[in-house]
Amino acid sequence: MQNDLPKGFRAGAAAASFKKAGRDDLGLIVSDTPAVLAGMFTQNLFKAAPVLVCQEILARGRAVRAVLANAGQANACTGEEGLANCRATQAMVAGLTGLGQDEILPLSTGVVGAHLKMDLWLDAVPALVQSLGSRDAEGFTRSFMTTDAFPKFATRDVALAGGTVRLTVMAKGAGMICPNMATMLCVALTDAQVAAEPWQAMFGRAVNKTFNRVSVDGDTSTNDTILGLANGASGVAAQGPEDIGLLEEALTAILGQVSYMLVKDGEGARKVIHITVSGAANDADAELVARSVGHSQLVKTAIYGGDANWGRIVTAVGYSGARFDPAAVSMKLCGIERFRKGCPVNEDQETALTELLKGEDVQVDIDLGGGSGSYTFKASDLGHEYVTENADYRS
Amino acid sequence: MQNDLPKGFRAGAAAASFKKAGRDDLGLIVSDTPAVLAGMFTQNLFKAAPVLVCQEILARGRAVRAVLANAGQANACTGEEGLANCRATQAMVAGLTGLGQDEILPLSTGVVGAHLKMDLWLDAVPALVQSLGSRDAEGFTRSFMTTDAFPKFATRDVALAGGTVRLTVMAKGAGMICPNMATMLCVALTDAQVAAEPWQAMFGRAVNKTFNRVSVDGDTSTNDTILGLANGASGVAAQGPEDIGLLEEALTAILGQVSYMLVKDGEGARKVIHITVSGAANDADAELVARSVGHSQLVKTAIYGGDANWGRIVTAVGYSGARFDPAAVSMKLCGIERFRKGCPVNEDQETALTELLKGEDVQVDIDLGGGSGSYTFKASDLGHEYVTENADYRS
């Protein structure tokens, strides 16, 4: 194993049999020194217990040391008992590592409404702590996968004025994905030295351009959390507008890369629909249109089936709630214009489109023909594999 | 054939081969005398040509004589050419029947973005007019079915002060169903004598309580139209609050019956999810919650699979956008409480629930624990048959 984490971070994992035996479902990352924290969380009103605890820690504004993640149970909609269980898992790890309980950030994913299996936690935590340093970015990512078909992580080195720092992002998510402020679960680590305020601010902007613009099924999870830990172990400070700009650019790019993987791995997804909307009265209207198309079951199944049924796309534009002149709207599918200023065109391009729709990435460009508002959005297609996986997720 | 239409209405149909050969895809209803019109139409900004024409006719406020319906092509997103084609079909029927062109209400359903096949219309209209009187409610309904698995119609006799009148409702729709102001296509006929104003007013209220509260896939069609024709042929007047009330009660009941059939026949649907929301701050919040649950892909696939994964329901409540206290929320699935004031309960009821979820109608009751706002909503489940049907609808 080559440790591809930023300097000063160690990862471990253990198999606790939370859902299936014999695979890692518990992960831990520890920073050797206190790290500056940034975080964004789900807008779902039923925030999972670990989300509430992370929010408390972030609000306190003190440095943190560790991230503790589990798959199997989401510990969401579990009331006071869920909150007590969450704190107990922090306490277990604190007891064996010497870290403060409030320096440990909990992340949970799995079935909503199910309680953590505390007896299994008690059994597994010693091995988990023992394993610290034995896992790389992929190893940690695998420890909190659920229905994910592949692990989603990426690493990038950024040259700042004072030297090179590393950024590593590890995420999970394939279903219940329509992040609102953050994704299912995502941890971003850097060994850059950065102050809390610019770190949180660049996080907000980067997440808004990446994770908040993807959807698998339109279902915003109770557990969406993205955490950023900057421990400064590189000895390189990101300060001044230029360095901060470089770090933000790298962060946005790497979060974009990982959020794309998330749509790519949408439960049972075969294709990613890339939607761009331009010519809207404002960005908010463009967003309404992009999300309406990206969430349309009829559009998603047509793309899945490779059917160039572009009328469904235009229909979803029409009921999006955005205001525009229908006679000014144009639309391209896979780069071929099929609808121009309210009328069908290029009806002879069906064969070409059928061929283009076999690709894994499908481009949809919508021009509302009005103002300068625009938005981009990525969505999964909808196929049999999605139904199969979700008709009996818990078994 | 027993003519179950209200007095003074005759129906016909013909096979025009708009999409498949050998089945009726063109239908006509003629009232022997001028009928009072009520109508409601899609809120989609891309209104189909026949929707625009019906809206013109309704706005003019004059009596009407006929309804002309076709399957195969929706004549939506077809610009000026689509509008001209629509008027040409009215003219063909007017020429052969002696009716005024503006007395004929056009309805179209099928592929969005495809033009009407005018040569096939020219061939078929003579046989269509010839067939008047040969079809009953079912026969007319079959003439504008697309992916419908069964025809949706119902008849009801209403005893008013002056005698008995009949109400017949005929609808089509299985996909692209999330009516907003009206359904896909629906025609309601009565031989009651009723003035335009109370007729349109009761229509608005009845549709709002029925068709506007069902969804198959969340996709609001470009063609949604519901027309009500009252020709007075029974000689019985519906006037005065009591008669109007009786007629409205019957209309609401019969529209509820037919809109339920529509969800029941949701493309590939096996189950109908009946969602009730109470305890909301206001009805608008209750509606947000009900629609959020009814549109959730994860809820719909779980119900399809008979999986009592109630956490997905609560999750959809949480991201609905409604304001409420999560700790006050309770939820019953098939009558069994699984979530009480923010906490899981009755975990031993899983086996009972698995059995109950085998039924075709699944009840979900959500109590937000706040004010007196409430809403009801019906939605289809989401299964393999939906994907199969929609991945290649046009072929």
Short mmCIF file of N, CA and C in Angstrom, two decimals, chain A residues 187-309:
data_model
loop_
_atom_site.label_atom_id
_atom_site.label_comp_id
_atom_site.label_asym_id
_atom_site.label_seq_id
_atom_site.Cartn_x
_atom_site.Cartn_y
_atom_site.Cartn_z
N VAL A 187 -15.10 13.17 2.63
CA VAL A 187 -14.04 13.72 3.48
C VAL A 187 -12.95 14.27 2.57
N ALA A 188 -12.58 15.51 2.78
CA ALA A 188 -11.48 16.12 2.03
C ALA A 188 -10.36 16.43 3.01
N LEU A 189 -9.16 15.96 2.70
CA LEU A 189 -8.01 16.19 3.59
C LEU A 189 -6.98 17.02 2.85
N THR A 190 -6.29 17.87 3.58
CA THR A 190 -5.14 18.55 2.99
C THR A 190 -4.10 18.77 4.08
N ASP A 191 -2.85 18.75 3.64
CA ASP A 191 -1.78 19.06 4.58
C ASP A 191 -1.36 20.53 4.47
N ALA A 192 -2.15 21.30 3.71
CA ALA A 192 -1.89 22.74 3.65
C ALA A 192 -2.22 23.36 5.01
N GLN A 193 -1.58 24.49 5.26
CA GLN A 193 -1.87 25.25 6.47
C GLN A 193 -2.80 26.37 6.04
N VAL A 194 -4.03 26.36 6.51
CA VAL A 194 -4.99 27.35 6.03
C VAL A 194 -5.90 27.74 7.19
N ALA A 195 -6.27 29.00 7.24
CA ALA A 195 -7.11 29.48 8.33
C ALA A 195 -8.54 29.01 8.15
N ALA A 196 -9.26 28.93 9.25
CA ALA A 196 -10.62 28.37 9.22
C ALA A 196 -11.55 29.13 8.28
N GLU A 197 -11.45 30.44 8.30
CA GLU A 197 -12.42 31.22 7.53
C GLU A 197 -12.29 31.03 6.01
N PRO A 198 -11.11 31.22 5.43
CA PRO A 198 -11.02 30.98 3.98
C PRO A 198 -11.26 29.52 3.62
N TRP A 199 -10.89 28.60 4.48
CA TRP A 199 -11.10 27.16 4.22
C TRP A 199 -12.59 26.86 4.11
N GLN A 200 -13.37 27.33 5.09
CA GLN A 200 -14.82 27.10 5.03
C GLN A 200 -15.44 27.83 3.84
N ALA A 201 -14.97 29.05 3.57
CA ALA A 201 -15.55 29.83 2.47
C ALA A 201 -15.30 29.17 1.12
N MET A 202 -14.08 28.70 0.89
CA MET A 202 -13.81 28.07 -0.41
C MET A 202 -14.57 26.74 -0.52
N PHE A 203 -14.76 26.08 0.62
CA PHE A 203 -15.54 24.85 0.63
C PHE A 203 -16.97 25.09 0.16
N GLY A 204 -17.56 26.13 0.72
CA GLY A 204 -18.93 26.48 0.35
C GLY A 204 -19.06 26.72 -1.14
N ARG A 205 -18.15 27.52 -1.68
CA ARG A 205 -18.23 27.83 -3.12
C ARG A 205 -17.98 26.58 -3.97
N ALA A 206 -16.98 25.78 -3.57
CA ALA A 206 -16.63 24.60 -4.37
C ALA A 206 -17.76 23.57 -4.36
N VAL A 207 -18.37 23.34 -3.19
CA VAL A 207 -19.46 22.36 -3.09
C VAL A 207 -20.66 22.82 -3.91
N ASN A 208 -20.91 24.11 -3.90
CA ASN A 208 -22.04 24.65 -4.64
C ASN A 208 -21.87 24.45 -6.15
N LYS A 209 -20.62 24.42 -6.60
CA LYS A 209 -20.37 24.23 -8.03
C LYS A 209 -20.25 22.75 -8.41
N THR A 210 -20.20 21.86 -7.44
CA THR A 210 -19.91 20.45 -7.75
C THR A 210 -21.00 19.52 -7.18
N PHE A 211 -20.87 19.18 -5.90
CA PHE A 211 -21.80 18.22 -5.32
C PHE A 211 -23.25 18.69 -5.36
N ASN A 212 -23.46 19.99 -5.23
CA ASN A 212 -24.83 20.49 -5.25
C ASN A 212 -25.43 20.52 -6.64
N ARG A 213 -24.69 20.05 -7.64
CA ARG A 213 -25.21 20.06 -9.01
C ARG A 213 -25.26 18.68 -9.62
N VAL A 214 -25.40 17.67 -8.78
CA VAL A 214 -25.54 16.32 -9.30
C VAL A 214 -26.74 15.66 -8.63
N SER A 215 -27.33 14.69 -9.33
CA SER A 215 -28.47 13.97 -8.76
C SER A 215 -28.53 12.57 -9.32
N VAL A 216 -28.78 11.61 -8.46
CA VAL A 216 -29.07 10.25 -8.93
C VAL A 216 -30.57 10.06 -9.01
N ASP A 217 -31.26 10.35 -7.89
CA ASP A 217 -32.68 10.03 -7.84
C ASP A 217 -33.53 11.15 -7.26
N GLY A 218 -32.92 12.30 -7.00
CA GLY A 218 -33.71 13.41 -6.47
C GLY A 218 -34.01 13.30 -4.99
N ASP A 219 -33.52 12.25 -4.34
CA ASP A 219 -33.79 12.08 -2.92
C ASP A 219 -32.63 12.63 -2.08
N THR A 220 -32.87 13.74 -1.38
CA THR A 220 -31.84 14.34 -0.54
C THR A 220 -31.75 13.59 0.77
N SER A 221 -30.60 12.98 1.01
CA SER A 221 -30.41 12.11 2.17
C SER A 221 -30.49 12.86 3.49
N THR A 222 -30.71 12.11 4.57
CA THR A 222 -30.68 12.66 5.92
C THR A 222 -29.26 12.80 6.44
N ASN A 223 -28.29 12.26 5.72
CA ASN A 223 -26.93 12.16 6.27
C ASN A 223 -25.86 12.93 5.50
N ASP A 224 -26.24 13.56 4.39
CA ASP A 224 -25.27 14.30 3.58
C ASP A 224 -24.29 15.10 4.44
N THR A 225 -23.05 14.81 4.29
CA THR A 225 -22.02 15.53 5.03
C THR A 225 -20.76 15.61 4.20
N ILE A 226 -20.16 16.77 4.15
CA ILE A 226 -18.83 16.87 3.58
C ILE A 226 -17.95 17.59 4.59
N LEU A 227 -16.83 16.97 4.92
CA LEU A 227 -15.91 17.53 5.91
C LEU A 227 -14.59 17.83 5.23
N GLY A 228 -13.97 18.91 5.61
CA GLY A 228 -12.63 19.24 5.12
C GLY A 228 -11.69 19.42 6.29
N LEU A 229 -10.61 18.64 6.34
CA LEU A 229 -9.64 18.75 7.42
C LEU A 229 -8.30 19.22 6.85
N ALA A 230 -7.81 20.34 7.36
CA ALA A 230 -6.52 20.87 6.93
C ALA A 230 -5.59 20.87 8.13
N ASN A 231 -4.53 20.03 8.09
CA ASN A 231 -3.68 19.87 9.30
C ASN A 231 -2.35 20.62 9.23
N GLY A 232 -2.04 21.22 8.07
CA GLY A 232 -0.82 22.02 7.97
C GLY A 232 0.47 21.23 7.99
N ALA A 233 0.40 19.88 7.92
CA ALA A 233 1.59 19.04 8.08
C ALA A 233 2.62 19.22 6.98
N SER A 234 2.23 19.81 5.86
CA SER A 234 3.20 20.07 4.79
C SER A 234 4.15 21.19 5.17
N GLY A 235 3.78 21.97 6.16
CA GLY A 235 4.57 23.14 6.51
C GLY A 235 4.39 24.28 5.53
N VAL A 236 3.48 24.08 4.56
CA VAL A 236 3.26 25.12 3.55
C VAL A 236 1.95 25.85 3.85
N ALA A 237 2.05 27.16 3.97
CA ALA A 237 0.85 27.94 4.30
C ALA A 237 0.15 28.41 3.03
N ALA A 238 -1.17 28.26 3.01
CA ALA A 238 -1.96 28.84 1.92
C ALA A 238 -2.50 30.15 2.45
N GLN A 239 -1.86 31.24 2.09
CA GLN A 239 -2.32 32.55 2.57
C GLN A 239 -2.10 33.57 1.46
N GLY A 240 -2.88 34.60 1.50
CA GLY A 240 -2.83 35.59 0.41
C GLY A 240 -3.74 35.13 -0.70
N PRO A 241 -4.31 36.06 -1.43
CA PRO A 241 -5.33 35.76 -2.44
C PRO A 241 -4.85 34.75 -3.48
N GLU A 242 -3.57 34.82 -3.89
CA GLU A 242 -3.12 33.94 -4.95
C GLU A 242 -3.12 32.48 -4.51
N ASP A 243 -2.51 32.20 -3.34
CA ASP A 243 -2.48 30.83 -2.81
C ASP A 243 -3.89 30.31 -2.54
N ILE A 244 -4.70 31.15 -1.92
CA ILE A 244 -6.07 30.75 -1.61
C ILE A 244 -6.81 30.42 -2.91
N GLY A 245 -6.57 31.24 -3.93
CA GLY A 245 -7.18 31.00 -5.25
C GLY A 245 -6.74 29.67 -5.83
N LEU A 246 -5.44 29.38 -5.74
CA LEU A 246 -4.92 28.11 -6.28
C LEU A 246 -5.51 26.91 -5.55
N LEU A 247 -5.58 27.03 -4.22
CA LEU A 247 -6.12 25.92 -3.44
C LEU A 247 -7.61 25.72 -3.76
N GLU A 248 -8.34 26.83 -3.89
CA GLU A 248 -9.77 26.72 -4.20
C GLU A 248 -9.99 26.12 -5.59
N GLU A 249 -9.15 26.51 -6.53
CA GLU A 249 -9.25 25.98 -7.88
C GLU A 249 -9.06 24.46 -7.85
N ALA A 250 -8.04 24.02 -7.12
CA ALA A 250 -7.76 22.58 -7.01
C ALA A 250 -8.89 21.87 -6.28
N LEU A 251 -9.40 22.50 -5.23
CA LEU A 251 -10.48 21.89 -4.46
C LEU A 251 -11.73 21.74 -5.33
N THR A 252 -12.07 22.78 -6.08
CA THR A 252 -13.25 22.72 -6.96
C THR A 252 -13.08 21.63 -8.01
N ALA A 253 -11.88 21.55 -8.58
CA ALA A 253 -11.64 20.54 -9.61
C ALA A 253 -11.76 19.13 -9.03
N ILE A 254 -11.18 18.91 -7.88
CA ILE A 254 -11.16 17.55 -7.31
C ILE A 254 -12.56 17.17 -6.81
N LEU A 255 -13.30 18.14 -6.27
CA LEU A 255 -14.68 17.83 -5.84
C LEU A 255 -15.55 17.57 -7.07
N GLY A 256 -15.28 18.29 -8.16
CA GLY A 256 -16.01 18.06 -9.41
C GLY A 256 -15.77 16.65 -9.92
N GLN A 257 -14.51 16.23 -9.84
CA GLN A 257 -14.11 14.89 -10.28
C GLN A 257 -14.83 13.81 -9.46
N VAL A 258 -14.82 13.98 -8.15
CA VAL A 258 -15.43 12.96 -7.28
C VAL A 258 -16.96 13.00 -7.39
N SER A 259 -17.55 14.19 -7.54
CA SER A 259 -19.01 14.23 -7.63
C SER A 259 -19.48 13.63 -8.96
N TYR A 260 -18.66 13.74 -10.00
CA TYR A 260 -18.98 13.07 -11.26
C TYR A 260 -19.00 11.55 -11.07
N MET A 261 -18.02 11.04 -10.31
CA MET A 261 -17.96 9.58 -10.04
C MET A 261 -19.24 9.11 -9.36
N LEU A 262 -19.77 9.98 -8.53
CA LEU A 262 -20.97 9.65 -7.76
C LEU A 262 -22.17 9.47 -8.70
N VAL A 263 -22.30 10.33 -9.69
CA VAL A 263 -23.41 10.19 -10.66
C VAL A 263 -23.16 8.97 -11.54
N LYS A 264 -21.91 8.84 -11.93
CA LYS A 264 -21.49 7.71 -12.78
C LYS A 264 -21.88 6.39 -12.12
N ASP A 265 -21.79 6.35 -10.80
CA ASP A 265 -22.09 5.14 -10.04
C ASP A 265 -23.51 5.20 -9.48
N GLY A 266 -24.35 6.11 -9.99
CA GLY A 266 -25.73 6.15 -9.55
C GLY A 266 -26.27 4.73 -9.57
N GLU A 267 -27.06 4.38 -8.57
CA GLU A 267 -27.50 2.99 -8.45
C GLU A 267 -28.04 2.47 -9.78
N GLY A 268 -27.35 1.53 -10.33
CA GLY A 268 -27.79 0.94 -11.59
C GLY A 268 -27.63 1.85 -12.78
N ALA A 269 -26.94 2.99 -12.62
CA ALA A 269 -26.83 3.94 -13.74
C ALA A 269 -25.84 3.43 -14.78
N ARG A 270 -26.18 3.67 -16.04
CA ARG A 270 -25.26 3.35 -17.11
C ARG A 270 -24.72 4.61 -17.75
N LYS A 271 -25.46 5.71 -17.61
CA LYS A 271 -25.10 6.93 -18.30
C LYS A 271 -25.20 8.14 -17.39
N VAL A 272 -24.40 9.16 -17.73
CA VAL A 272 -24.49 10.43 -17.04
C VAL A 272 -25.05 11.46 -18.02
N ILE A 273 -26.11 12.14 -17.62
CA ILE A 273 -26.71 13.19 -18.45
C ILE A 273 -26.12 14.53 -18.00
N HIS A 274 -25.44 15.20 -18.93
CA HIS A 274 -24.83 16.50 -18.63
C HIS A 274 -25.77 17.57 -19.17
N ILE A 275 -26.37 18.33 -18.30
CA ILE A 275 -27.37 19.31 -18.72
C ILE A 275 -26.81 20.73 -18.57
N THR A 276 -26.86 21.51 -19.64
CA THR A 276 -26.52 22.93 -19.52
C THR A 276 -27.74 23.74 -19.94
N VAL A 277 -28.00 24.77 -19.18
CA VAL A 277 -29.10 25.67 -19.50
C VAL A 277 -28.54 27.08 -19.64
N SER A 278 -28.89 27.76 -20.72
CA SER A 278 -28.47 29.14 -20.91
C SER A 278 -29.67 29.96 -21.36
N GLY A 279 -29.48 31.27 -21.46
CA GLY A 279 -30.55 32.13 -21.97
C GLY A 279 -31.72 32.29 -21.03
N ALA A 280 -31.51 32.00 -19.73
CA ALA A 280 -32.61 32.16 -18.76
C ALA A 280 -32.63 33.60 -18.24
N ALA A 281 -33.77 33.98 -17.69
CA ALA A 281 -33.90 35.33 -17.13
C ALA A 281 -32.87 35.53 -16.01
N ASN A 282 -32.63 34.46 -15.24
CA ASN A 282 -31.62 34.53 -14.18
C ASN A 282 -31.14 33.11 -13.88
N ASP A 283 -30.08 33.00 -13.06
CA ASP A 283 -29.52 31.69 -12.76
C ASP A 283 -30.52 30.79 -12.04
N ALA A 284 -31.38 31.37 -11.23
CA ALA A 284 -32.36 30.56 -10.48
C ALA A 284 -33.33 29.87 -11.44
N ASP A 285 -33.79 30.58 -12.46
CA ASP A 285 -34.66 29.97 -13.45
C ASP A 285 -33.91 28.88 -14.23
N ALA A 286 -32.65 29.16 -14.57
CA ALA A 286 -31.84 28.15 -15.28
C ALA A 286 -31.72 26.89 -14.43
N GLU A 287 -31.54 27.08 -13.13
CA GLU A 287 -31.42 25.93 -12.22
C GLU A 287 -32.72 25.14 -12.17
N LEU A 288 -33.86 25.83 -12.10
CA LEU A 288 -35.16 25.14 -12.10
C LEU A 288 -35.28 24.24 -13.33
N VAL A 289 -34.91 24.77 -14.48
CA VAL A 289 -35.02 24.01 -15.73
C VAL A 289 -34.07 22.81 -15.71
N ALA A 290 -32.81 23.03 -15.31
CA ALA A 290 -31.82 21.94 -15.31
C ALA A 290 -32.25 20.82 -14.36
N ARG A 291 -32.73 21.18 -13.18
CA ARG A 291 -33.15 20.15 -12.22
C ARG A 291 -34.41 19.43 -12.69
N SER A 292 -35.32 20.16 -13.32
CA SER A 292 -36.55 19.54 -13.81
C SER A 292 -36.22 18.47 -14.84
N VAL A 293 -35.31 18.78 -15.76
CA VAL A 293 -34.91 17.80 -16.78
C VAL A 293 -34.16 16.64 -16.12
N GLY A 294 -33.24 16.96 -15.22
CA GLY A 294 -32.41 15.94 -14.58
C GLY A 294 -33.19 15.01 -13.66
N HIS A 295 -34.35 15.46 -13.19
CA HIS A 295 -35.17 14.63 -12.30
C HIS A 295 -36.31 13.93 -13.03
N SER A 296 -36.52 14.24 -14.30
CA SER A 296 -37.66 13.66 -15.01
C SER A 296 -37.47 12.16 -15.23
N GLN A 297 -38.38 11.37 -14.69
CA GLN A 297 -38.31 9.91 -14.89
C GLN A 297 -38.38 9.57 -16.37
N LEU A 298 -39.18 10.33 -17.12
CA LEU A 298 -39.34 10.01 -18.54
C LEU A 298 -38.06 10.32 -19.31
N VAL A 299 -37.39 11.42 -18.99
CA VAL A 299 -36.12 11.73 -19.65
C VAL A 299 -35.09 10.67 -19.28
N LYS A 300 -35.01 10.32 -18.01
CA LYS A 300 -34.00 9.39 -17.53
C LYS A 300 -34.17 7.99 -18.12
N THR A 301 -35.42 7.55 -18.27
CA THR A 301 -35.62 6.22 -18.87
C THR A 301 -35.35 6.25 -20.36
N ALA A 302 -35.69 7.37 -21.03
CA ALA A 302 -35.42 7.46 -22.47
C ALA A 302 -33.92 7.41 -22.74
N ILE A 303 -33.14 8.14 -21.95
CA ILE A 303 -31.68 8.14 -22.12
C ILE A 303 -31.14 6.73 -21.83
N TYR A 304 -31.67 6.11 -20.80
CA TYR A 304 -31.28 4.73 -20.47
C TYR A 304 -31.49 3.82 -21.67
N GLY A 305 -32.63 3.97 -22.32
CA GLY A 305 -32.97 3.11 -23.46
C GLY A 305 -32.35 3.58 -24.77
N GLY A 306 -31.59 4.69 -24.73
CA GLY A 306 -30.98 5.18 -25.97
C GLY A 306 -32.01 5.69 -26.96
N ASP A 307 -33.16 6.16 -26.43
CA ASP A 307 -34.24 6.63 -27.29
C ASP A 307 -34.16 8.16 -27.41
N ALA A 308 -34.01 8.66 -28.63
CA ALA A 308 -33.83 10.11 -28.85
C ALA A 308 -35.16 10.86 -28.73
N ASN A 309 -35.92 10.55 -27.70
CA ASN A 309 -37.26 11.11 -27.50
C ASN A 309 -37.14 12.50 -26.87
#
